[in-house]
Each structure stands twice: as structure tokens, then as C-alpha cells.
mmCIF file of C-alpha atoms and ligand atoms in Angstrom:
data_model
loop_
_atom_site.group_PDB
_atom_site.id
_atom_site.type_symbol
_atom_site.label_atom_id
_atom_site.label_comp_id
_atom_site.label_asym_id
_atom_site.label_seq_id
_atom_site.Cartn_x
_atom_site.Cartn_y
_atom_site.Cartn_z
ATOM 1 C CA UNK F 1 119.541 95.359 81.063
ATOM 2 C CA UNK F 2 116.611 95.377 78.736
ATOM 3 C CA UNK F 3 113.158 95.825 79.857
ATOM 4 C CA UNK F 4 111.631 93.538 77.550
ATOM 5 C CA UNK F 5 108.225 94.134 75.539
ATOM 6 C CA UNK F 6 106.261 96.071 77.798
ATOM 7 C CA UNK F 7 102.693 97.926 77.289
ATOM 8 C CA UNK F 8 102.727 101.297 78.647
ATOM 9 C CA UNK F 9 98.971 102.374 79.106
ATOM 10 C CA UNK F 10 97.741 106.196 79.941
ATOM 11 C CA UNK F 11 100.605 106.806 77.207
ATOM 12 C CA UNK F 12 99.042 110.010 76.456
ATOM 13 C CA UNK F 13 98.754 112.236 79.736
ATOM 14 C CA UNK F 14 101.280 113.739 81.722
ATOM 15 C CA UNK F 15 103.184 111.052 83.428
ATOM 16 C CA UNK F 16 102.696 108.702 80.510
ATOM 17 C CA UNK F 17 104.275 110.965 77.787
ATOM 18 C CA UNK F 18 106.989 111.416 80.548
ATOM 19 C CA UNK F 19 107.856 107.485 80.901
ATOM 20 C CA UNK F 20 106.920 106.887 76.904
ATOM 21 C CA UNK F 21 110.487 109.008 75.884
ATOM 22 C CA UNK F 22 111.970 107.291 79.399
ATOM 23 C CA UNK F 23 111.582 103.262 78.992
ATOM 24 C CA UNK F 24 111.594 103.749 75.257
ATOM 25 C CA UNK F 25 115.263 103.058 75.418
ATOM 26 C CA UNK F 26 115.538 100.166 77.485
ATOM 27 C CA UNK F 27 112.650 98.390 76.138
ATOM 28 C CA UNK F 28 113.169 95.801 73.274
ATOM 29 C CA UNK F 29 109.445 96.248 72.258
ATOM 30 C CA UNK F 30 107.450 99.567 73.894
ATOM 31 C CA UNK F 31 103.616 99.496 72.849
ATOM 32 C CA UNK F 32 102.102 102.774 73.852
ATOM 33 C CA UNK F 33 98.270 102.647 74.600
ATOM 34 C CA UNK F 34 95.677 105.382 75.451
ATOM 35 C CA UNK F 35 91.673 106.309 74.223
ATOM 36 C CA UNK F 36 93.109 110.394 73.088
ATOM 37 C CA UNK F 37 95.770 110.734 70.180
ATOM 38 C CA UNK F 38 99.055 109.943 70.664
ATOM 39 C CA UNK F 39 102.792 111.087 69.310
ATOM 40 C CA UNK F 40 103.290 108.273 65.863
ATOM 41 C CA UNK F 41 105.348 105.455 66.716
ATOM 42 C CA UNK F 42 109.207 105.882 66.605
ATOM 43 C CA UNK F 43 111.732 102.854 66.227
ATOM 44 C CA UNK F 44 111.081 100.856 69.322
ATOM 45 C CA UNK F 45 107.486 101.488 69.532
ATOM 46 C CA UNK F 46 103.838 100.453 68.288
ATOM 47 C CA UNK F 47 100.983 102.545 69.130
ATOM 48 C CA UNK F 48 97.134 101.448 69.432
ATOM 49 C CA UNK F 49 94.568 103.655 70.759
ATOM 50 C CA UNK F 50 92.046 101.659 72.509
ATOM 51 C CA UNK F 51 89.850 102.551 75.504
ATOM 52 C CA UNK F 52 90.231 100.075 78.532
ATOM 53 C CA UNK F 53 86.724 99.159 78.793
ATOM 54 C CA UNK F 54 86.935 97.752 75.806
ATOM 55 C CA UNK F 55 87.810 93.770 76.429
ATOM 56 C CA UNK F 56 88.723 92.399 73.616
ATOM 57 C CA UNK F 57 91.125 95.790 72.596
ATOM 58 C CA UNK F 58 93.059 95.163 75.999
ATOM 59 C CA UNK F 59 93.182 91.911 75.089
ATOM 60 C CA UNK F 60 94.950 92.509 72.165
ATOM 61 C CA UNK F 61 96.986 94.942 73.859
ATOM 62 C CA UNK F 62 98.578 92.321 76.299
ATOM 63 C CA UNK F 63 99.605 89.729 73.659
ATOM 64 C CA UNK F 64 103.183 89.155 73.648
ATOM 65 C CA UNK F 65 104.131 91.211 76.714
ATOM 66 C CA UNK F 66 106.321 90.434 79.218
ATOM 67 C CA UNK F 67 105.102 93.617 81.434
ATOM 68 C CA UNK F 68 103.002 96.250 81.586
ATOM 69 C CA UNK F 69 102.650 99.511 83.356
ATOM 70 C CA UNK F 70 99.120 101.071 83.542
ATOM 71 C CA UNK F 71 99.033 104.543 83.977
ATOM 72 C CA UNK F 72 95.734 105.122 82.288
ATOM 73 C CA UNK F 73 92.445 106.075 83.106
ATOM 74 C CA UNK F 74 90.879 108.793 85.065
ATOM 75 C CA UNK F 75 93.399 110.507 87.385
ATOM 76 C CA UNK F 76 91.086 112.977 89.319
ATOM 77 C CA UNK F 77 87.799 112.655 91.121
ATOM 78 C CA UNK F 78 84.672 112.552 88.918
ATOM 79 C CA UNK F 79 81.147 111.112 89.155
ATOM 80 C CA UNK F 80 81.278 107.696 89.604
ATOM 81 C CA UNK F 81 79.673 106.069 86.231
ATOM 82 C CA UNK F 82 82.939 107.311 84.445
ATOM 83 C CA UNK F 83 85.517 106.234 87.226
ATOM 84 C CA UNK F 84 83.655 102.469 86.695
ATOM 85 C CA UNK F 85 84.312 102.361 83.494
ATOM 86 C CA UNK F 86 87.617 103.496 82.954
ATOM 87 C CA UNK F 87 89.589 102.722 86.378
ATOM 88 C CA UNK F 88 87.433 99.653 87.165
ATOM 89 C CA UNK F 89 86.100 97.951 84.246
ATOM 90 C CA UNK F 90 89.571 99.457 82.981
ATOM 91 C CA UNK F 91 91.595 97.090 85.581
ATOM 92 C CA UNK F 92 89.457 94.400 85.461
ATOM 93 C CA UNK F 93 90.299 94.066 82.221
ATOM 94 C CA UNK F 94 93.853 94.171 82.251
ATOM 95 C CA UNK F 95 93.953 91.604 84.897
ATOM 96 C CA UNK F 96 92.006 89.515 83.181
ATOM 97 C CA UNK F 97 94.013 89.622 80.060
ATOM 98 C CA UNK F 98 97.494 89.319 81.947
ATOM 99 C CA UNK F 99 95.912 86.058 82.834
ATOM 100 C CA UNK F 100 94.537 84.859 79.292
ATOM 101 C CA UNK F 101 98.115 86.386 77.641
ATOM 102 C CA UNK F 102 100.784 85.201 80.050
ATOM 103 C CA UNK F 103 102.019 88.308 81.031
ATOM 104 C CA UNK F 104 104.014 87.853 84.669
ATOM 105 C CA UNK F 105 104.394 91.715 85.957
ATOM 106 C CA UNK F 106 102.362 94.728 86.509
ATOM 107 C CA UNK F 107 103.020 98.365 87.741
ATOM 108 C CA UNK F 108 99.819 100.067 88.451
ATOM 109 C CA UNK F 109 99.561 103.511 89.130
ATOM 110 C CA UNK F 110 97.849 103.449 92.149
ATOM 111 C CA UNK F 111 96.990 106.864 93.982
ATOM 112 C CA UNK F 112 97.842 109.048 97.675
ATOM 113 C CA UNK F 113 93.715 109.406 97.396
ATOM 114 C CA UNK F 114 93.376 105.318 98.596
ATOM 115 C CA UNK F 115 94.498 106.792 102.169
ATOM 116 C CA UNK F 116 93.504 110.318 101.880
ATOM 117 C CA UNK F 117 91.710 110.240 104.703
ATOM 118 C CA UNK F 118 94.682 109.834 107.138
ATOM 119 C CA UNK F 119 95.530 113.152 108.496
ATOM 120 C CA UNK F 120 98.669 115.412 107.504
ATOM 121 C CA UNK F 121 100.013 115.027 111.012
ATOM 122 C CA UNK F 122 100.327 111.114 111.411
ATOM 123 C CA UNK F 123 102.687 108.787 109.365
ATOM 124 C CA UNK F 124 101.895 105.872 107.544
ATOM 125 C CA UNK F 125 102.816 102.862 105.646
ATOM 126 C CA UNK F 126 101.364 100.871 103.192
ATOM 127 C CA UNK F 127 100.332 97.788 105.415
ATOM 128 C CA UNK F 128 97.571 100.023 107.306
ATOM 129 C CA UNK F 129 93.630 100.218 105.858
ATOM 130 C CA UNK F 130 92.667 101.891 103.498
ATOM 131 C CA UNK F 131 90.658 105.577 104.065
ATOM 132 C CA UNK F 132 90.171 106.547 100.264
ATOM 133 C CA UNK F 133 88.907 109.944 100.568
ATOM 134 C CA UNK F 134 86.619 109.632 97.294
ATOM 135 C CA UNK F 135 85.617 107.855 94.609
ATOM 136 C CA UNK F 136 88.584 108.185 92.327
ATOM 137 C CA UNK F 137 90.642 106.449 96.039
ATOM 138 C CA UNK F 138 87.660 104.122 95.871
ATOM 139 C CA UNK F 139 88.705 102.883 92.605
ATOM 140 C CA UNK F 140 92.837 102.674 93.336
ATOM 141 C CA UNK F 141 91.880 100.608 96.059
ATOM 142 C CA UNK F 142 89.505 98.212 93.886
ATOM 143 C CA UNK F 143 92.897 98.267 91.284
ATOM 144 C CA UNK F 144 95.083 97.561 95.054
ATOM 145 C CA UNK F 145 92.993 94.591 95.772
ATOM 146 C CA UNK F 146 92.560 93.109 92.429
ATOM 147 C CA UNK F 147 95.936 92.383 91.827
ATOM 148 C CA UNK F 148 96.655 91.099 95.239
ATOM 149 C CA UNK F 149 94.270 88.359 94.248
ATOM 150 C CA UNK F 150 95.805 87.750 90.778
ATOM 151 C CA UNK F 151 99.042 87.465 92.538
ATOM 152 C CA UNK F 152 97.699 85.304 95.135
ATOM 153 C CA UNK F 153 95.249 82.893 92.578
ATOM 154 C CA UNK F 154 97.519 82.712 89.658
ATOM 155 C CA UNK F 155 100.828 84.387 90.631
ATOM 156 C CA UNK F 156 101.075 87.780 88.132
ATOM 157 C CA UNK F 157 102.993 89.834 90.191
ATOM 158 C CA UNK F 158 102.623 93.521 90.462
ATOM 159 C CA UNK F 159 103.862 96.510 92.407
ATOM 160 C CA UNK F 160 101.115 99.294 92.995
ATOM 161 C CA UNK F 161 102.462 102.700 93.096
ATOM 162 C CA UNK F 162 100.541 105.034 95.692
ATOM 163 C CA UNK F 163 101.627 108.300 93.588
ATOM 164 C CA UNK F 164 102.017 111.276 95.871
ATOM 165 C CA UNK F 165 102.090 114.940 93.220
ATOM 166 C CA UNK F 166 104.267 113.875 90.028
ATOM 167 C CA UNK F 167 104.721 116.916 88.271
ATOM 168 C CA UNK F 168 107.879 119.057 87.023
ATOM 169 C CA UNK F 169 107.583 120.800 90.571
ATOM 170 C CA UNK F 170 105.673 120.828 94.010
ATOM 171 C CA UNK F 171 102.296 123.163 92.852
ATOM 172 C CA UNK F 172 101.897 124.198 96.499
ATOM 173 C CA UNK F 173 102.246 123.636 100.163
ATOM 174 C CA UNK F 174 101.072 119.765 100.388
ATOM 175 C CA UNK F 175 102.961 119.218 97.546
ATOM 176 C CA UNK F 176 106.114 119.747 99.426
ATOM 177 C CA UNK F 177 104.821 116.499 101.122
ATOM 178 C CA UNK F 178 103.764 114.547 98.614
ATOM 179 C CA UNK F 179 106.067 115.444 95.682
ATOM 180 C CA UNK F 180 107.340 112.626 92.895
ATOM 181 C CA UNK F 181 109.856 114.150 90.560
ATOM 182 C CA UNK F 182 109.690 112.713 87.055
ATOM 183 C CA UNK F 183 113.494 111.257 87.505
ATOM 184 C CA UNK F 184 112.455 109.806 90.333
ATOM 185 C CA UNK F 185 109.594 108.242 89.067
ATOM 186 C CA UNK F 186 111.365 106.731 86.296
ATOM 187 C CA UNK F 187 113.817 105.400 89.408
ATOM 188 C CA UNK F 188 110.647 103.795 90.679
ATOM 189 C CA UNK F 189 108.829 102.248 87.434
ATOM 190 C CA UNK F 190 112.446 100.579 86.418
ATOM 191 C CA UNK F 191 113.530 99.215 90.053
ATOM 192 C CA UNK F 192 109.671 97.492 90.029
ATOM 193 C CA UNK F 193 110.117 96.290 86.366
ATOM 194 C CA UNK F 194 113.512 94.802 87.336
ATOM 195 C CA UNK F 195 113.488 93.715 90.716
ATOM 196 C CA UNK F 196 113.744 89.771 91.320
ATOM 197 C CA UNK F 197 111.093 89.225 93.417
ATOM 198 C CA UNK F 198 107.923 91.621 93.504
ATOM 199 C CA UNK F 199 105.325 89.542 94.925
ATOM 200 C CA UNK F 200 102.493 91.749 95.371
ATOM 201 C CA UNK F 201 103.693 95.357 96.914
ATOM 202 C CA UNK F 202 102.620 98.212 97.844
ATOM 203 C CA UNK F 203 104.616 101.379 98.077
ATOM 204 C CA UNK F 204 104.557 105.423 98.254
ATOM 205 C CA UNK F 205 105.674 107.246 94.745
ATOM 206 C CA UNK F 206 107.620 110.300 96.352
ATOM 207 C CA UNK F 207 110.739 111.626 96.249
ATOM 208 C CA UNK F 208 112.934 112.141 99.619
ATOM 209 C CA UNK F 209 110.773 115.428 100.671
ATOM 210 C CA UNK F 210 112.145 116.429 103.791
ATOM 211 C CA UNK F 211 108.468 116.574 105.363
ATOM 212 C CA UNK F 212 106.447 113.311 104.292
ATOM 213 C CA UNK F 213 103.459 111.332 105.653
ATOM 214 C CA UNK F 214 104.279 108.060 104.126
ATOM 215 C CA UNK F 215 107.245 105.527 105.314
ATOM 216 C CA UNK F 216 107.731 102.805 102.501
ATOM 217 C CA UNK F 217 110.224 100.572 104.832
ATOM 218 C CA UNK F 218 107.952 97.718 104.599
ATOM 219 C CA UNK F 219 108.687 97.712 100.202
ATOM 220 C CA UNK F 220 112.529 98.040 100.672
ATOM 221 C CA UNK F 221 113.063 94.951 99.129
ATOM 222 C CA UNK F 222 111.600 96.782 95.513
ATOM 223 C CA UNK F 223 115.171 98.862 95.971
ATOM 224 C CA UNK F 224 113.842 102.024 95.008
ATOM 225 C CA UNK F 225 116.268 104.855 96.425
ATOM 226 C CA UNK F 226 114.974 108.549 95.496
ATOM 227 C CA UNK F 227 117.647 110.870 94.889
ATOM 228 C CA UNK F 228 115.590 113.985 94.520
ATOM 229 C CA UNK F 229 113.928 116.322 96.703
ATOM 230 C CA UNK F 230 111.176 118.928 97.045
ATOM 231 C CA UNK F 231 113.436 121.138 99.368
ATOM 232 C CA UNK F 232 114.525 123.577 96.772
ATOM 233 C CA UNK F 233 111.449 124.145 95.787
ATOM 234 C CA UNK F 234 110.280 125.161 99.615
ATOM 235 C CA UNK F 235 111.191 128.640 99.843
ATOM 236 C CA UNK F 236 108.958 129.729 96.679
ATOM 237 C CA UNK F 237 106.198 127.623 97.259
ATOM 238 C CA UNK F 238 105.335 128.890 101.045
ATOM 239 C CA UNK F 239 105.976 132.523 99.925
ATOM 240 C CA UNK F 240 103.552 132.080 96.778
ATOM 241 C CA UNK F 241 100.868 130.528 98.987
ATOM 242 C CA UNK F 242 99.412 131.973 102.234
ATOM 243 C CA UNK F 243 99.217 129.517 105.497
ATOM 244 C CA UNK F 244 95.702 127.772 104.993
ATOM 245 C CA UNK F 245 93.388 127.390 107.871
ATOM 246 C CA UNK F 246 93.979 124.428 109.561
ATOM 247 C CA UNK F 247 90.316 124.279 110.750
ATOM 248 C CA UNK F 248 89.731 123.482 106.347
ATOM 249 C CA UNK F 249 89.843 119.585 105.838
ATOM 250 C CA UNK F 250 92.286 120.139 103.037
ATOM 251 C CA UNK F 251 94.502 121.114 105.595
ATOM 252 C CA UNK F 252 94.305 118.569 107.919
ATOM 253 C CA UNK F 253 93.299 115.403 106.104
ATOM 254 C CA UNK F 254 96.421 114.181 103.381
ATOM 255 C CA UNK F 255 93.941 114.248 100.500
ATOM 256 C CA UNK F 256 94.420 117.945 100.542
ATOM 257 C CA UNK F 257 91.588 119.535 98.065
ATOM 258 C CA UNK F 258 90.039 116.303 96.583
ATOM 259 C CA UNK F 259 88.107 116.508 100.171
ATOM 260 C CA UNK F 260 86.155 119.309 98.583
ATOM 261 C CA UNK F 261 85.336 117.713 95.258
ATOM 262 C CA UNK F 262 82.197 116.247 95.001
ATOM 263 C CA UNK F 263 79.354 114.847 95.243
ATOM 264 C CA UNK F 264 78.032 114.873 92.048
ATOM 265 C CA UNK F 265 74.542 114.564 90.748
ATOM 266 C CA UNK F 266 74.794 111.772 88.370
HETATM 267 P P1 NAI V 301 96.550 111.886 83.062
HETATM 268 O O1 NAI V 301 95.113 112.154 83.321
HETATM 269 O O2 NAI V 301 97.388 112.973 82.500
HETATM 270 O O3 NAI V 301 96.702 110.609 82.124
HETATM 271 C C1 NAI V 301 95.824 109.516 82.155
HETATM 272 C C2 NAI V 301 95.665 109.016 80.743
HETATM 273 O O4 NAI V 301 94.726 107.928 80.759
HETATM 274 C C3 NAI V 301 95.123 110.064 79.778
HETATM 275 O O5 NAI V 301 95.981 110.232 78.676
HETATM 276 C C4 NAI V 301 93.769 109.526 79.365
HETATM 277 O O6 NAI V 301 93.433 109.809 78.008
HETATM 278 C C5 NAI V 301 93.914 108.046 79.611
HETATM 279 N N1 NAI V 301 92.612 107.435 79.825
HETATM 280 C C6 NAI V 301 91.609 107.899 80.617
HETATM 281 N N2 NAI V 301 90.523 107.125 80.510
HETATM 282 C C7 NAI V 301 90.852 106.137 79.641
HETATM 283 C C8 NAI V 301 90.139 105.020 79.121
HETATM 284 N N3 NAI V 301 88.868 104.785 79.496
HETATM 285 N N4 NAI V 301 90.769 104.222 78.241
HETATM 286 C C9 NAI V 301 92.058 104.458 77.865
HETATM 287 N N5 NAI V 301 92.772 105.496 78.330
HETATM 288 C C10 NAI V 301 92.180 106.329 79.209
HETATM 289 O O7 NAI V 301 97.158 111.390 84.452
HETATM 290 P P2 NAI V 301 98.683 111.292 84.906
HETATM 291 O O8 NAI V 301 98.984 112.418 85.814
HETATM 292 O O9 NAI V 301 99.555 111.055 83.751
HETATM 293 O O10 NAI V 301 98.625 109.968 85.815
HETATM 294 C C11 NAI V 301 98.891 108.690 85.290
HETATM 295 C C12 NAI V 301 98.396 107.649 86.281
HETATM 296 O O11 NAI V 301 99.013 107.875 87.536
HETATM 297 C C13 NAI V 301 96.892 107.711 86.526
HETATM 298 O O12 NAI V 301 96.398 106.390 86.691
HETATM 299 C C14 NAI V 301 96.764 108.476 87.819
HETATM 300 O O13 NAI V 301 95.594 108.114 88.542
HETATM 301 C C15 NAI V 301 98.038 108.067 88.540
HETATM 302 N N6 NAI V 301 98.492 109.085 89.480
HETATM 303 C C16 NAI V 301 99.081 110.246 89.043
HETATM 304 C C17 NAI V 301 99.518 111.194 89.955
HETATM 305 C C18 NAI V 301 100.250 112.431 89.541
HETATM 306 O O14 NAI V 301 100.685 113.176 90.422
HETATM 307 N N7 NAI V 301 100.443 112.729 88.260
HETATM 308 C C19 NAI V 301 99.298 111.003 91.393
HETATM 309 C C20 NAI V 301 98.665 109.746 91.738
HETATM 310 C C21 NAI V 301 98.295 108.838 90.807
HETATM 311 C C1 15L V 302 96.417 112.128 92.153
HETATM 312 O O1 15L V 302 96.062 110.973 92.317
HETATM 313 C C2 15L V 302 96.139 112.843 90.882
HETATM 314 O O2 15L V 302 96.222 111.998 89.763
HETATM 315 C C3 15L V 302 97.036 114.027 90.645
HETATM 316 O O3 15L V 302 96.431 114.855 89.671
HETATM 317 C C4 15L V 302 97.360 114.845 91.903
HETATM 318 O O4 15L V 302 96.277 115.624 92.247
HETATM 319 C C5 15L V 302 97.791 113.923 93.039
HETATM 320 O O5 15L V 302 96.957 112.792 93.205
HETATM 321 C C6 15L V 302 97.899 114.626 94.405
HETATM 322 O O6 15L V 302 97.375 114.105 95.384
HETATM 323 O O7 15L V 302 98.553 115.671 94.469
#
């Protein structure tokens, strides 16, 4: 089943080099897009640097997609004239340019951080409020709520991803939580390319971690099914890492350390 032409922003950082080599295959047309220098176009692919606050580049970007899935901009906290730019203005734009272009369907990497203020020991799903637990969350949540109201106004559907800790393993203790694997994420990305009948959803990016704070049962229709785990991982990770206190707010809010980062003086 091909995926069609579909943009691929963010194209150059860590999950988007990841998905780039993944969808390349089952994509009739892959554009890759990002602001830094990216690997030259194979078969399969065009590449365009362009930065997303740019307008008319992202509107160029969206002609003659059929989907796109928008990894890029900033991916940690920062002060909050940059996180406007490139994760709002960023967004903006690509919503705006769905509309003007035609394009249908949307997976946006949304982030953990737009309820990182829930705590470690309660569970959630993705129908309760938001508690971003910065600015960075702050934005997600902006990117959450914009494309419920392009879905609802002029039907693009999208599914936002609320990434948990996508990297080639769990990097410590809360990552046993929160932990994506990069199979599984490509698991995720292709079952809300593909399935019938998005709508607007929300769902958790995680593998099936034994321990988890997030229970995606209200997105089963998207019919993403994790087959990986952060289990083996457990044994190394809580011997490499010392207990933390559990008086620090990185230990007892889900955000883990972004609750120390910040503020800034702009
Ligand atoms: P990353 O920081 O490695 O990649 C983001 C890419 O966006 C970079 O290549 C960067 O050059 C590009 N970018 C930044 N500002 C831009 C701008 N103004 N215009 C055009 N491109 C710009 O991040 P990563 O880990 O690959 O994450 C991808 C997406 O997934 C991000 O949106 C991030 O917020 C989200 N995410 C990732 C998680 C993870 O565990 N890796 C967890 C939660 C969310
Ligand atoms: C994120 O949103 C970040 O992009 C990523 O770098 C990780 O820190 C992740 O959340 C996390 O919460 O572990």
C-alpha cells in the first residue's frame, strides 16, 4: 500500500533522519524538508531546505501532497521568541497551507511536555486538560488545538502524536516510562497515514513499557499496536542511575527534568 506524496518536515534531526530512510519506501513521492543541511535526494525523494516561518516556502512545500508529517521545529525547551517562531508561526503555517494546497492528512509531532505537569504516579489519557509543563508544552498544545480547528472548520484531518523518549534506547529511569522505539514509531506514523478514518486524534507515542503513565484506549480506532518494549533495557538503566529523590519535581511530575529548565531572560 503506497503512502502517496508526502512532506516529511524536521527531516534533518534525530527522529526525522530515522523516518526519512523508513517511509522512503512506501512513498510514491517523499519531499524531505528542514532549515540545517540535509543527506542529497535519492530516487524517491526531493529535498528543499526552508525554515517554517517562512510562508510562502511552506507553501511551496505543501503543493501536490497528499500528507504530511511535521516533525520539525524546536524539540526542547528554550526562550520563548524562538519556540514562536519555529513551533508556532511554524504550525500556523502549515495549517494554513494544507488549506490553500488541498492536502487532507497531518501527523504532528506533538510532545509528553503538553501534560507534563501530571504527576508520575497517576494515569492518563489524551481526553483530559492539558498541564504543559513549559513553554516548548505550551507550543504542542497551540499545534494540538490548531488542527482540531482545521479539522473541525475545513475537515484536514490529523493525528497528533504526544511523543514520550524516542531514541535507540531508554536514557534513564523515566525513560523506562516514556520510551518510543524507532520501529515502533514507524508502527505509529504508518497506521495514522493509513488509517480510514482519523478525524482529529490524539494519542501517546510509546512503546508497550511495562510501567507507563499514559492509556491511549480512547485512539484505538488509529490501530496502532506496539510490539516493542523498554523492559530489556530495565536492568541497566536502574543500575547506571541512582534512585532520585522523590521530594525533586523531576521525580514526581511526568515532565521529568524539563521542570528545571528555565526561565530565561529574553
Ligand atoms: P530534533 O531537534 O532532532 O529535530 C527537529 C528538526 O527540526 C531539526 O532537524 C531542526 O533543524 C528542525 N527545525 C527546527 N527549527 C526549524 C525551523 N524554524 N524551520 C525548519 N526546521 C526547523 O528533534 P527530534 O527528536 O527529531 O523530534 C522530532 C519532532 O518530534 C519534534 O517536533 C519534537 O518536538 C517531537 N518530539 C520528539 C521526541 C523524542 O523523543 N525524540 C519526544 C516528543 C516530541
Ligand atoms: C520531548 O518532547 C523532546 O523532544 C525529547 O528530546 C525528549 O526529551 C522527550 O520529550 C522526553 O520527554 O523524554
Amino acid at each position: 500500500l503506497s503512502l502517496g506524496r508526502v512532506l516529511l518536515t524536521g527531516a534533518a534531526g534525530g527522529l526525522g533522519r530515522q523516518l526519512r530512510a523508513r517511509l522512503r519506501k512506501r512513498c510514491s513521492l517523499l519531499r524531505v524538508s528542514d532549515v540545517a543541511t540535509m543527506e542529497p535526494a535519492q530516487a524517491g525523494e526531493e529535498v528543499v531546505v526552508a525554515p517554517l516561518e517562512d510562508r510562502a516556502a511552506v507553501h511551496q512545500l505543501l503543493a501536490g501532497m497528499d500528507a504530511v508529517v511535521h516533525l520539525g521545529g524546536i524539540s526542547t525547551e528554550q526562550p520563548f521568541d524562538a519556540i514562536l517562531q519555529a513551533n508556532i508561526v511554524g504550525v500556523y503555517n502549515v495549517y494554513e497551507a494544507a488549506r490553500k494546497q488541498g492536502v487532507k492528512r497531518i501527523v504532528f509531532a506533538s510532545s509528553n511536555h503538553v501534560t507534563g505537569y501530571y504527576r508520575q504516579d497517576e494515569v492518563i489519557d489524551p481526553t483530559m486538560p492539558v498541564r504543559p509543563d513549559g513553554y516548548y508544552g505550551i507550543s504542542k498544545a497551540f499545534g494540538e488545538n490548531l488542527s482540531r480547528f482545521y479539522f473541525d472548520r475545513y475537515g484536514i484531518e490529523t493525528v497528533c502524536l504526544r511523543i514520550g523518549s524516542s531514541f535507540p534506547e531508554p536514557r534513564d529511569r523515566r525513560m523506562l516510562a516514556t520510551f518510543l522505539s524507532y520501529d515502533d514509531l514507524e508502527r505509529l506514523v504508518v497506521a495514522s497515514l493509513t488509517t480510514p478514518i482519523a478525524g482529529h486524534t490524539i494519542l501517546y507515542g510509546m512503546s508497550d513499557n511495562a510501567t507507563s503513565w499514559w492509556d491511549n484506549t480512547p485512539a484505538r480506532h488509529i490501530g496502532y499496536r506496539p510490539q516493542d518494549s523498554s523492559e530489556p533495557f530495565r536492568a541497566a538503566k536502574e543500575a547506571a542511575q541512582p534512585k532520585i529523590d522523590p521530594k525533586d519535581p523531576a521525580a514526581i511530575y511526568q515532565a521529568g527534568g524539563f521542570v528545571h529548565m528555565g526561565p530565561f531572560d529574553n
